[in-house]
Coordinates of C-alpha atoms and ligand atoms in Angstrom, one line a residue:
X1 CA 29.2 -51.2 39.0
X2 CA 28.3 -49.5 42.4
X3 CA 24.7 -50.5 43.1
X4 CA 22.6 -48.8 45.1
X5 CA 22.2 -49.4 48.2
X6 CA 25.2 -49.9 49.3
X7 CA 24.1 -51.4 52.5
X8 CA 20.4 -52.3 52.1
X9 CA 18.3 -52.6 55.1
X10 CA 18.4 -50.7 58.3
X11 CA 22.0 -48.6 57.6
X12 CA 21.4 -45.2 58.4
X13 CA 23.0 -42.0 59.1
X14 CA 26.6 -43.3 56.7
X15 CA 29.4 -41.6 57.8
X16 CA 32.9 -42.7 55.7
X17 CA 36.4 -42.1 55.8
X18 CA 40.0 -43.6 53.8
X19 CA 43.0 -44.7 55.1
X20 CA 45.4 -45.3 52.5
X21 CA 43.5 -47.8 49.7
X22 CA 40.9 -48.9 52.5
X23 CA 37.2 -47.3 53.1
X24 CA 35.5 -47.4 56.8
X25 CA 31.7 -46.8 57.2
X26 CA 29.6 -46.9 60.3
X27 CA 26.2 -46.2 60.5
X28 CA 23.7 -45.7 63.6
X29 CA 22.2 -48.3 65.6
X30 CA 19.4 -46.8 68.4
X31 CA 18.6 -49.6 70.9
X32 CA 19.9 -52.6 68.8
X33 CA 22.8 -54.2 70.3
X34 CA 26.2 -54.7 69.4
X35 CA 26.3 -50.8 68.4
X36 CA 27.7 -49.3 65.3
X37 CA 28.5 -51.8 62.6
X38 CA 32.1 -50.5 61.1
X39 CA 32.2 -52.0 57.3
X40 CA 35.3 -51.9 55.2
X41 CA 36.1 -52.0 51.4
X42 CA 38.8 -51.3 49.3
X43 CA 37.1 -50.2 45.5
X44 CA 33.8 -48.8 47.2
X45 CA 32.3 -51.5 45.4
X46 CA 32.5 -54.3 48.1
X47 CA 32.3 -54.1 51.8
X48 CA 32.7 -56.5 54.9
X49 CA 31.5 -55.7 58.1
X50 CA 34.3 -56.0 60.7
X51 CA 32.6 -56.0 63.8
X52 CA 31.1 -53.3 66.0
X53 CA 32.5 -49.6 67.6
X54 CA 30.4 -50.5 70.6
X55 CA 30.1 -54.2 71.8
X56 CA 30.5 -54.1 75.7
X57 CA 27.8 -53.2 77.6
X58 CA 29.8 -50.6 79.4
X59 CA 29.9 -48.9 75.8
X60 CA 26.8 -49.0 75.1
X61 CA 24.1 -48.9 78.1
X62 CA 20.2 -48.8 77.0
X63 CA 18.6 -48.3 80.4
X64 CA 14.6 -48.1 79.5
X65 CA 15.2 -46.9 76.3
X66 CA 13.1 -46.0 73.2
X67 CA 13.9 -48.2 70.2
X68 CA 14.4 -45.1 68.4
X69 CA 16.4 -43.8 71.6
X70 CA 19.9 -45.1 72.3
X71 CA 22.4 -44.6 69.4
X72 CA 22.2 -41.4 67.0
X73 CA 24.6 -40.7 63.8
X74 CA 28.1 -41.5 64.2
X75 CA 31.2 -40.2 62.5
X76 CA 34.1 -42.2 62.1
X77 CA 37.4 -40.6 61.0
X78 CA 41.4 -41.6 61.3
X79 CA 44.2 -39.2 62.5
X80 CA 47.7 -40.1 63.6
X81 CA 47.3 -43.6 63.9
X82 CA 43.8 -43.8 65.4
X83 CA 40.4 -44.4 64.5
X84 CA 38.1 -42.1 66.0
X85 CA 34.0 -43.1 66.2
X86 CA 32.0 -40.1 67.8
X87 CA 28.0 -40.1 68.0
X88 CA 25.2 -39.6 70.7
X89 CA 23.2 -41.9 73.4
X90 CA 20.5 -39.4 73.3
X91 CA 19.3 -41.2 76.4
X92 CA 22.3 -40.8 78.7
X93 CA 25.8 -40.6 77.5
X94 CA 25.2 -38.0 75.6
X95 CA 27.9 -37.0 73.3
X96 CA 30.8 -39.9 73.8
X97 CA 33.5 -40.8 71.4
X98 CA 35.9 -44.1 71.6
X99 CA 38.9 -45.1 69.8
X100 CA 40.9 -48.1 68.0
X101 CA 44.0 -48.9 66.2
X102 CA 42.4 -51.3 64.2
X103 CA 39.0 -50.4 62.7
X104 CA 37.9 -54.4 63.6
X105 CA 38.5 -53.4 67.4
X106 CA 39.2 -53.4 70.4
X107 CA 37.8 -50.1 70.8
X108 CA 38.1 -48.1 74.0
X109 CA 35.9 -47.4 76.3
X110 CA 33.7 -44.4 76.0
X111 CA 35.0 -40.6 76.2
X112 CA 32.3 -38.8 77.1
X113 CA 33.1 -35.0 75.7
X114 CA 32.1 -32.4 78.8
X115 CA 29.9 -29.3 77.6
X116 CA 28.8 -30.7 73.8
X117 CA 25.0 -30.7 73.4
X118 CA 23.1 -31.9 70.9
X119 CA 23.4 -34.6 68.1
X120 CA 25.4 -35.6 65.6
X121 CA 29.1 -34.8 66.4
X122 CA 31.5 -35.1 64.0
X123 CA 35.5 -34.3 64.0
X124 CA 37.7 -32.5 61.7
X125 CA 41.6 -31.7 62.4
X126 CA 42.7 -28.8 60.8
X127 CA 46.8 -29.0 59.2
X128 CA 48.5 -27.6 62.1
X129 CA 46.9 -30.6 64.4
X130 CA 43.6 -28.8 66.0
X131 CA 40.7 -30.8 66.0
X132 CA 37.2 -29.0 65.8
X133 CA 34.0 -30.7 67.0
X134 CA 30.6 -29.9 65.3
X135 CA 27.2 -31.2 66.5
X136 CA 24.0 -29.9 66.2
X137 CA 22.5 -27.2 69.0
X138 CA 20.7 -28.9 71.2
X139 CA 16.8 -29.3 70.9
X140 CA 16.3 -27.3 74.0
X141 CA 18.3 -24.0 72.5
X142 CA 16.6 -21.2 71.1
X143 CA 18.4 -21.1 67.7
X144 CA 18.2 -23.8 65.5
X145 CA 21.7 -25.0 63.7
X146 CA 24.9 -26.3 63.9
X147 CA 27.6 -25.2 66.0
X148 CA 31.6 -25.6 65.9
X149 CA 34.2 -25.5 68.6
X150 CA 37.7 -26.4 69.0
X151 CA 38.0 -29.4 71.4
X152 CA 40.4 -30.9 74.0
X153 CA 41.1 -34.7 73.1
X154 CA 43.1 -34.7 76.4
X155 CA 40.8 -33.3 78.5
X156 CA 37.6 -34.3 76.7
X157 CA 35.9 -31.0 77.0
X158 CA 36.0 -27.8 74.7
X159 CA 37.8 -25.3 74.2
X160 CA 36.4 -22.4 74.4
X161 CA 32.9 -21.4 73.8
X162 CA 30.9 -22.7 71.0
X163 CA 30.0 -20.9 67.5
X164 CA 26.5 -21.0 65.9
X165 CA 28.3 -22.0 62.6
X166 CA 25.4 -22.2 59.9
X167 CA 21.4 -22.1 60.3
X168 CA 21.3 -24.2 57.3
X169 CA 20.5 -22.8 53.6
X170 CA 16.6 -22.8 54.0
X171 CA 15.1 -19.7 55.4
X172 CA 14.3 -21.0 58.8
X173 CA 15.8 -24.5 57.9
X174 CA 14.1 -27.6 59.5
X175 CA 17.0 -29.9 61.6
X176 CA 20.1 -29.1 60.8
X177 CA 22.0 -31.6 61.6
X178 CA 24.7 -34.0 60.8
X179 CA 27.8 -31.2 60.2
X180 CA 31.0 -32.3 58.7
X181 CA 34.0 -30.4 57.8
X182 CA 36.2 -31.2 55.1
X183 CA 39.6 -28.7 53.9
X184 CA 39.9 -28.2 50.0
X185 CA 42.1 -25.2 48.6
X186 CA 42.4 -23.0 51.2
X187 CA 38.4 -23.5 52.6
X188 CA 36.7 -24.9 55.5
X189 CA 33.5 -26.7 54.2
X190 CA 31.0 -27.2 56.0
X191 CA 28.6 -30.0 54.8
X192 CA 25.2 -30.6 56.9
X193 CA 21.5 -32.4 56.6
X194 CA 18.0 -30.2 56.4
X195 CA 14.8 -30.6 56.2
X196 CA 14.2 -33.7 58.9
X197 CA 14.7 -36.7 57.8
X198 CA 11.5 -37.4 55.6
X199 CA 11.0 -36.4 52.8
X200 CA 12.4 -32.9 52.7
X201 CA 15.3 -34.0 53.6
X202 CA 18.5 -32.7 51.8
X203 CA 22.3 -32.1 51.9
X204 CA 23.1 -28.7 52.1
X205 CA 27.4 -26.9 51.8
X206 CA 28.7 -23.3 53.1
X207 CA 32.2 -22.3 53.6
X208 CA 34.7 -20.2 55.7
X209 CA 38.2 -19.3 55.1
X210 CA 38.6 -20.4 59.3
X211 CA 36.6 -23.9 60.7
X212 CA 34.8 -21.5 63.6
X213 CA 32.8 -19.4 60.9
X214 CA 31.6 -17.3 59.9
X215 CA 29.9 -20.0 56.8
X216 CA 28.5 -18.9 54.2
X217 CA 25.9 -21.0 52.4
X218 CA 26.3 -21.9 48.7
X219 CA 23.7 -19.8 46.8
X220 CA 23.3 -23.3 44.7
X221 CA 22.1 -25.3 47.6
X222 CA 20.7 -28.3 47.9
X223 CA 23.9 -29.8 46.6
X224 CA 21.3 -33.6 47.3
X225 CA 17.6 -34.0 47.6
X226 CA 14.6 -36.0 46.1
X227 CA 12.6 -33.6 48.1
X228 CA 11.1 -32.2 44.7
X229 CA 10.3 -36.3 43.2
X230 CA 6.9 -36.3 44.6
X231 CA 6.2 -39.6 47.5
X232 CA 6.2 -42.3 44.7
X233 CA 9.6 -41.8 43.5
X234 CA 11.6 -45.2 44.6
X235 CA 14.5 -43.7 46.4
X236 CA 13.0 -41.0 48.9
X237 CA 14.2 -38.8 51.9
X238 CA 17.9 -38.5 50.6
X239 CA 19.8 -36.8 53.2
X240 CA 22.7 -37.0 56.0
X241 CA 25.9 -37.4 53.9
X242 CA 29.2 -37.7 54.6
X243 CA 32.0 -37.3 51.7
X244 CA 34.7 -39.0 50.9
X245 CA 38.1 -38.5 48.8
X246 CA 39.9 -41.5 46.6
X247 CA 43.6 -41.3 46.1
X248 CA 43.1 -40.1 42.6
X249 CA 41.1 -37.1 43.6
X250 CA 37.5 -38.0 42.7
X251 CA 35.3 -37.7 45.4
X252 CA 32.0 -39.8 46.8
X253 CA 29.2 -39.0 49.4
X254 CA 27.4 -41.8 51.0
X255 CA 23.8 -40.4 52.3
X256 CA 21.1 -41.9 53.7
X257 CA 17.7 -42.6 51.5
X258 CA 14.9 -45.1 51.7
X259 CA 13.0 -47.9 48.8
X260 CA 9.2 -47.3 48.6
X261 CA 7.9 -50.6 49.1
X262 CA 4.0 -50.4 47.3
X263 CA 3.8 -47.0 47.9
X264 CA 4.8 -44.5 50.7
X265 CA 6.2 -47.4 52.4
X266 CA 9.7 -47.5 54.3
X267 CA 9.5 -51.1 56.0
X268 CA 13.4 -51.4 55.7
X269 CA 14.1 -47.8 57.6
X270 CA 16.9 -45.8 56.2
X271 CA 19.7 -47.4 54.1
X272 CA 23.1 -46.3 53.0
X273 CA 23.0 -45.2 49.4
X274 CA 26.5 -43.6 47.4
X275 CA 26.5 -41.3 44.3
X276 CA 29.8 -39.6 43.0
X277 CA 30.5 -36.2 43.2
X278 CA 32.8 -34.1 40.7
X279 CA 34.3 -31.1 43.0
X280 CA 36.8 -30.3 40.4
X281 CA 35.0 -26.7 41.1
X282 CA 34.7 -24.8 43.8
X283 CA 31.2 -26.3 44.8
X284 CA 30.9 -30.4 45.1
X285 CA 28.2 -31.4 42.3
X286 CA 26.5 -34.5 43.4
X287 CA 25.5 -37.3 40.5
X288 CA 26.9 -35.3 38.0
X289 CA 24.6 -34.8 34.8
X290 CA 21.4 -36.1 36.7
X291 CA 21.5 -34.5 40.3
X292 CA 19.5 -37.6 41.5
X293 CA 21.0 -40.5 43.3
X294 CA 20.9 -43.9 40.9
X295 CA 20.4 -47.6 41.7
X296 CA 23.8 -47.8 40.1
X297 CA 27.3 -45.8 38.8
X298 CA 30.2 -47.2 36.8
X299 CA 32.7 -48.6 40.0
X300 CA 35.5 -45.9 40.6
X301 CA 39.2 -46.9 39.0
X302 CA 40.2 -49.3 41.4
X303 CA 41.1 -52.7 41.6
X304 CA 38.1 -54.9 42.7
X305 CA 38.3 -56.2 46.0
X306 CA 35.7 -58.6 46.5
X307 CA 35.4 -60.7 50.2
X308 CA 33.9 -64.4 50.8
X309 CA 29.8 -64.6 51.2
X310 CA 28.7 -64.0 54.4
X311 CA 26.4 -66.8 55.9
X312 CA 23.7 -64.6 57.0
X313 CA 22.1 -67.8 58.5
X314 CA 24.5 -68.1 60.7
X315 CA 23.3 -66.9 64.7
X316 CA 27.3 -66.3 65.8
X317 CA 27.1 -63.8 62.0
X318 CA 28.2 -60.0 63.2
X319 CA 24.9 -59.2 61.6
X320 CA 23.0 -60.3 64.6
X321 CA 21.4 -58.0 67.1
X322 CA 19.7 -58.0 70.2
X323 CA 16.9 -55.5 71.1
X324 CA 18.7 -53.7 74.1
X325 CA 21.7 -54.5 75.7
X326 CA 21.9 -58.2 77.0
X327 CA 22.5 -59.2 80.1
X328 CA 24.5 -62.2 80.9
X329 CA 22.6 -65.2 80.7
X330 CA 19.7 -63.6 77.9
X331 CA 20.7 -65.8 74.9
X332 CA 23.6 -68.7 74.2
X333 CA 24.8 -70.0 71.4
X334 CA 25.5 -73.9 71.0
X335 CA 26.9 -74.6 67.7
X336 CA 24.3 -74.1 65.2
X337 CA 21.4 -73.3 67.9
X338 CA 20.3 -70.4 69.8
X339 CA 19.1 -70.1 73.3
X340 CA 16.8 -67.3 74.0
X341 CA 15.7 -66.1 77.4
X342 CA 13.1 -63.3 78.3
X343 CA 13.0 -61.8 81.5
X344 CA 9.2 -60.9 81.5
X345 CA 5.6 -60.7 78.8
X346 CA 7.1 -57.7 76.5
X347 CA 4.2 -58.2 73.8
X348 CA 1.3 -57.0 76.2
X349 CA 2.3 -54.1 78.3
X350 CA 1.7 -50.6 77.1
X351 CA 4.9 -49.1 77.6
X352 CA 6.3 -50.5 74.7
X353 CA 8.1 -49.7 72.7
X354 CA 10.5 -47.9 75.2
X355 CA 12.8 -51.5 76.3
X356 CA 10.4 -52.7 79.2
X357 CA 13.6 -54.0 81.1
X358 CA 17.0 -52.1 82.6
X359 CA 19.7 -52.4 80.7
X360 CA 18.4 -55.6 79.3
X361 CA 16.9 -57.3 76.5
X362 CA 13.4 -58.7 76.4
X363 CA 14.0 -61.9 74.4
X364 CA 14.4 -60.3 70.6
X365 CA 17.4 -61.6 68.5
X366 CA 17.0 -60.5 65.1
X367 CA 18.7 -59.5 61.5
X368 CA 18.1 -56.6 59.3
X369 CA 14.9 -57.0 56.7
X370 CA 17.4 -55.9 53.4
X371 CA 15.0 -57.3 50.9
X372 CA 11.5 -56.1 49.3
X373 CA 10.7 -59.8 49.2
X374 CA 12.6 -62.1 51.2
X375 CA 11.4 -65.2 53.4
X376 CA 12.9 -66.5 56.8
X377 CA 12.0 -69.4 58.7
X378 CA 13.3 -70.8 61.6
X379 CA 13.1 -74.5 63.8
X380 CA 11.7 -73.5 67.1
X381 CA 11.1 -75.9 70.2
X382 CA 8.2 -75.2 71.9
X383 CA 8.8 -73.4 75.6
X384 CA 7.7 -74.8 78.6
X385 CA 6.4 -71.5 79.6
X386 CA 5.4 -68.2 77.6
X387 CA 5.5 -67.9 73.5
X388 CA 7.7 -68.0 70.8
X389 CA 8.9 -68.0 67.5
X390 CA 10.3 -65.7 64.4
X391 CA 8.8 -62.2 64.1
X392 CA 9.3 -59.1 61.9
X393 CA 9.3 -56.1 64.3
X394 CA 9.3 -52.8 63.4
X395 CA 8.5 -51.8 66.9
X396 CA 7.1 -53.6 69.6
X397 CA 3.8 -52.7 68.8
X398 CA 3.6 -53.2 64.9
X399 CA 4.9 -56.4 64.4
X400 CA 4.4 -59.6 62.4
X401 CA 4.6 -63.1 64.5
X402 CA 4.4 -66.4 63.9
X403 CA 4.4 -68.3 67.9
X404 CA 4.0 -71.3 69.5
X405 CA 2.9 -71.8 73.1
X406 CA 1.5 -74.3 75.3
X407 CA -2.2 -74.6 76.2
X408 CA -4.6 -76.8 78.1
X409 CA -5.6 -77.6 74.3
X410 CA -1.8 -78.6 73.4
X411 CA 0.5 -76.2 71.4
X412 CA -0.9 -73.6 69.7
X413 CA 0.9 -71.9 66.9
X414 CA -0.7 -68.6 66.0
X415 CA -0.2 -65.6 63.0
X416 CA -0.4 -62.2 64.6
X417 CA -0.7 -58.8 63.1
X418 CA 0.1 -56.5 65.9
X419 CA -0.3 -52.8 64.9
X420 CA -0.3 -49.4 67.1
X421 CA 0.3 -46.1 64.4
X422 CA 0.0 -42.8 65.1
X423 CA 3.8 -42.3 65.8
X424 CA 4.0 -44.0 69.4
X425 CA 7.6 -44.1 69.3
X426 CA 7.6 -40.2 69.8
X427 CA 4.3 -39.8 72.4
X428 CA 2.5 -41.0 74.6
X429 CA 1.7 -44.4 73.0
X430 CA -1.5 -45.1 75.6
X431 CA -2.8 -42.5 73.1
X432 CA -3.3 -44.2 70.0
X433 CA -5.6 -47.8 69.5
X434 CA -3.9 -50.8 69.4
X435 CA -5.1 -53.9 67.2
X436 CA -3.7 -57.2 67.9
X437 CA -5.4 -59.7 65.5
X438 CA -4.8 -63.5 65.8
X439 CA -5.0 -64.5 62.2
X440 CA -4.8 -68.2 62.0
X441 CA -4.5 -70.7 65.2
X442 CA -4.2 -74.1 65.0
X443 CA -3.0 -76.8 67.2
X444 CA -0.4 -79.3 66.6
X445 CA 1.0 -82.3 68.3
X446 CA 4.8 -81.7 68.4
X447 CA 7.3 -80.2 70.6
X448 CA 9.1 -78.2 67.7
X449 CA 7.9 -76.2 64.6
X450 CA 9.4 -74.6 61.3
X451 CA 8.2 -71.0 61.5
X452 CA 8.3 -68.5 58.6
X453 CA 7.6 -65.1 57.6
X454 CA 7.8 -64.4 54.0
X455 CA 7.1 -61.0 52.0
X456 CA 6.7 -60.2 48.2
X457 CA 6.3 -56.8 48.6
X458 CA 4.2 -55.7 50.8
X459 CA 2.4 -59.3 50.7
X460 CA 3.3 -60.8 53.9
X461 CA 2.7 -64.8 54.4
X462 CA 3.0 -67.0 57.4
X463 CA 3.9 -70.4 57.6
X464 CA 4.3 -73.5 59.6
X465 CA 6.6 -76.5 58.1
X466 CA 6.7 -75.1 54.7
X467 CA 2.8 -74.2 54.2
X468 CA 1.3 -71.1 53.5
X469 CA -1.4 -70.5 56.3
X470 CA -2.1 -66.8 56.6
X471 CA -1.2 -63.6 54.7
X472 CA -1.3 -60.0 56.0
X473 CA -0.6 -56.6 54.6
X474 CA 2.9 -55.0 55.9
X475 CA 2.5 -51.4 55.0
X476 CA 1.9 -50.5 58.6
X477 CA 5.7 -52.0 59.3
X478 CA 7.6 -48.4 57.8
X479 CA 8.7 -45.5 60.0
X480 CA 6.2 -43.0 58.5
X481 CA 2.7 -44.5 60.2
X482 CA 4.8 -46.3 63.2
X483 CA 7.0 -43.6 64.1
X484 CA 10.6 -43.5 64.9
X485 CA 13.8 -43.7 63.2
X486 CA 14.4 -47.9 62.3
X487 CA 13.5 -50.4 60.1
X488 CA 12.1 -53.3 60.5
X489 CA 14.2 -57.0 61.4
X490 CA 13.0 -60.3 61.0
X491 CA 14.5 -62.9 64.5
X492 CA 13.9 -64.8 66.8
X493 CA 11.1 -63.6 70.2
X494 CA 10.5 -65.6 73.4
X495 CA 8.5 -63.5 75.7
X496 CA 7.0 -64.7 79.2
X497 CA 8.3 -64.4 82.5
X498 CA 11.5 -66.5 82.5
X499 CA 10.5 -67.8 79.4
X500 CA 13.1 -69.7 77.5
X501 CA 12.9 -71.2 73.6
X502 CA 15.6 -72.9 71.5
X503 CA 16.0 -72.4 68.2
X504 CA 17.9 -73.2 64.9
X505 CA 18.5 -73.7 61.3
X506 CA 17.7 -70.2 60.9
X507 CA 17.5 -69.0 57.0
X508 CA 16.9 -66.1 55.7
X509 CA 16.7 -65.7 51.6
X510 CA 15.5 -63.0 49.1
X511 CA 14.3 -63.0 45.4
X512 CA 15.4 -59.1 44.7
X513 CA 16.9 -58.9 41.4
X514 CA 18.1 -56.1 39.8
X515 CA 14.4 -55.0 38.8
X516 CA 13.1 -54.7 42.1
X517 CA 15.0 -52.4 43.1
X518 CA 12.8 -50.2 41.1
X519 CA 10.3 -51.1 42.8
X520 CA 8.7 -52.0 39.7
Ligands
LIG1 C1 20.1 -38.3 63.1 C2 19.9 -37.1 62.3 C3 19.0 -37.7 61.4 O1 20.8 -38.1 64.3 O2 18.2 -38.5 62.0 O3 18.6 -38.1 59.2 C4 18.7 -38.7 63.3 N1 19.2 -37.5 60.1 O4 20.9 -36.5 61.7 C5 18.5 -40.1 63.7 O5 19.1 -40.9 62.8

């Protein structure tokens, strides 16, 4: 079967293409670090991540960045021989694209395309070898939509001026956003997101007989939403697909959606979903027979490809991120344990949670939350200066943490429910009342601690060698009340000036089973 999601946790933005019998996804990153997990499969079914479109700091610079800044959607498509990744830095590069060989990397250093504004940029080459950029218009502009224009892959600018392709299906459509074009009998398609990215969100399809326009929308649009399943339906905010076509002739679209957990909760962000799509007409029909995407579809005719488990535990796993870019000498990895370095206190100051260092990262090393209930625990030693210990961060004001630090009392290991809503990530966050409540404090005689967070739910536990010792509600950890575009991870945090913690036997495990991802 195909179960939905496809990549749980903190995937979103899905953009897929085929080469031959193998699949490539990416999906967008913000201010996390590597950028731009690529994942590959072979039935649709199974999927390995191969490493990362942007590892090098030189790729993928995060000066004073939001968390929800940095990396927007990225498309990834192949032509002649060449992987192509294209997305946005929304806070610098602007639109950049780099290429590979070999999906796994190296990847090149950044193009950056001259005169494309906006967000989400995608490619398309057309049969006699053109290749057409789309992106949205940019925020600033007047008229809301997506634009097309042929581009210069020497010269990395345009060519030409750019065409107000489609305002979207909606009268006076919310975001459009995330164009792609696809060919089929003779048309240029034109596939894009509306509605923002909450709950109205929804995939939307016009067509041309040329790839500059004029579009015309489907009169049968949305072709995707769950916009009309009311805020308890499990699977909300479908939206931001990308399509994809087997060797047989089926097709697929991979979209973005989010699991309620306990209500209107999105702790784990945006996650990659996949439904299939008969286009055997002249309009793709999405989940044929229910028009809803499913927690699962019978797995398309191919053979099954499975790969070896991944040890998730493992620091040196691709699945590990730091919060901003790293510089040099932020975090080593000795065999099994993890160094951690902060260059300053990043759980006080107000600016948070725009990165409070340049280019660097303030002592977070974390993995995606994929699970409604999951636990994680880690060994820390206790620093000589500053605090730390394992944390779920949704921002760096509404967080979960579990810390040690010395005190003229002896080591204190504290539970601390950190939680600033209101939507700080997109205004001014001195704004909006912060709580930071200590939950439990004790003091303990040793110079390293087990530290855990666990969650059932939205029941969130804190422990300290195995026991139990606080418990805190975690429905303040989604996107909708603390803003932004992520979901939340569950790591590793040293903060203090200079402040440097080992760590190690990391685990992270889950209970989901195939009922919970009901939510029931
Ligand atoms: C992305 C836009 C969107 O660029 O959210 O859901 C933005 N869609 O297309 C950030 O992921």
């Amino acid at each position: 079967m195909l179960h939905n999601p496809l990549l749980p946790g903190f995937y979103p933005d899905p953009s897929i293409c085929r080469v031959g019998d193998d699949f490539y996804m990416v999906t967008s990153t913000f201010s996390y670090f590597p950028g731009v997990p690529v994942f590959h499969s072979r039935d649709l079914v199974h999927w390995e991540q191969l490493g990362h479109c942007l590892s090098r700091p030189s790729q993928l610079p995060l000066d004073w960045q939001y968390m929800s800044g940095g990396v927007y959607a990225p498309t990834i498509r192949h032509h002649d021989g060449l992987f192509y990744m294209v997305t946005t830095n929304v806070s610098g590069m602007g639109n950049f694209y780099v290429t590979a060989k070999n999906a796994a990397g190296p990847w090149s250093e950044p193009h950056v395309i001259k005169g494309a504004v906006g967000i989400d940029p995608s490619f398309f080459w057309d049969d006699d070898g053109r290749c057409y950029m789309s992106g949205t218009t940019d925020w600033a502009e007047q008229c809301p939509g997506v634009w097309v224009c042929e581009i210069d892959l020497e010269q990395d600018c345009l060519k030409g001026e750019r065409v107000l392709a489609w305002k979207g299906a909606a009268v006076n459509a919310w975001s459009p956003e995330a164009p792609h074009i696809y060919k089929k009998d003779g048309w240029y398609y034109l596939m894009i997101a509306e509605g923002g990215t909450e709950d109205y969100h929804a995939v939307t399809i016009a067509r041309s007989c040329s790839p500059l326009g004029p579009y015309e929308g489907y009169p049968g649009n949305p072709i995707l939403t769950h916009r009309h399943l009311g805020l308890n339906y499990p699977i909300c905010n479908v939206g931001h697909g990308d399509l994809v076509q087997l060797a047989d002739g089926s097709w697929y679209m991979v979209a973005l959606a989010s699991r309620l957990i306990g209500g209107y909760h999105k702790n784990m962000g945006r996650e990659t979903f996949i439904a299939p799509v008969d286009w055997s007409g002249e309009w793709p029909v999405v989940s044929p027979g229910t028009g809803r995407v499913e927690w699962a579809y019978p797995a398309p005719a191919l053979p099954q490809h499975p790969f070896p488990p991944v040890d998730h535990d493992d620091f040196s796993a691709l699945y590990w991120n730091t919060l901003g870019t790293p510089a040099a000498d932020t975090f080593s990895l000795d065999g099994g344990a993890l160094t951690l370095r902060s260059p300053l206190e990043w759980l006080v100051p107000d600016e948070l949670p725009r990165l409070p260092v340049p280019n660097g990262c303030p002592g977070f090393y974390g993995r995606r939350q994929q699970h409604m209930s999951f636990s994680a625990e880690v060994t820390v030693t206790v620093p000589e200066t500053g605090e730390a210990g394992i944390m779920l961060l949704q921002n760096g004001f509404n967080h979960l943490r579990m810390g040690v630090k010395r005190t003229a009392q002896g080591v204190a290991v504290q539970a601390v429910r950190s939680e600033k809503c209101g939507r700080p990530d997109y205004l001014n966050p001195r704004e909006y009342p912060r709580h930071v409540d200590v939950l439990w404090t004790d003091f303990l005689p040793a110079d390293s601690v087990r530290l855990g967070i666990a969650a059932c739910g939205q029941a969130h536990r804190f422990t300290v060698n195995g026991q139990t010792v606080a418990g805190a509600d975690g429905s303040f950890l989604g996107s909708e009340t603390a803003g932004g575009f992520i979901g939340a991870y569950v790591g590793c945090y040293v903060s203090g000036q200079g402040a440097e913690a080992a760590f190690r036997d990391f685990r992270y495990s889950h209970d989901d089973g195939a009922a919970q991802r009901t939510d029931e």
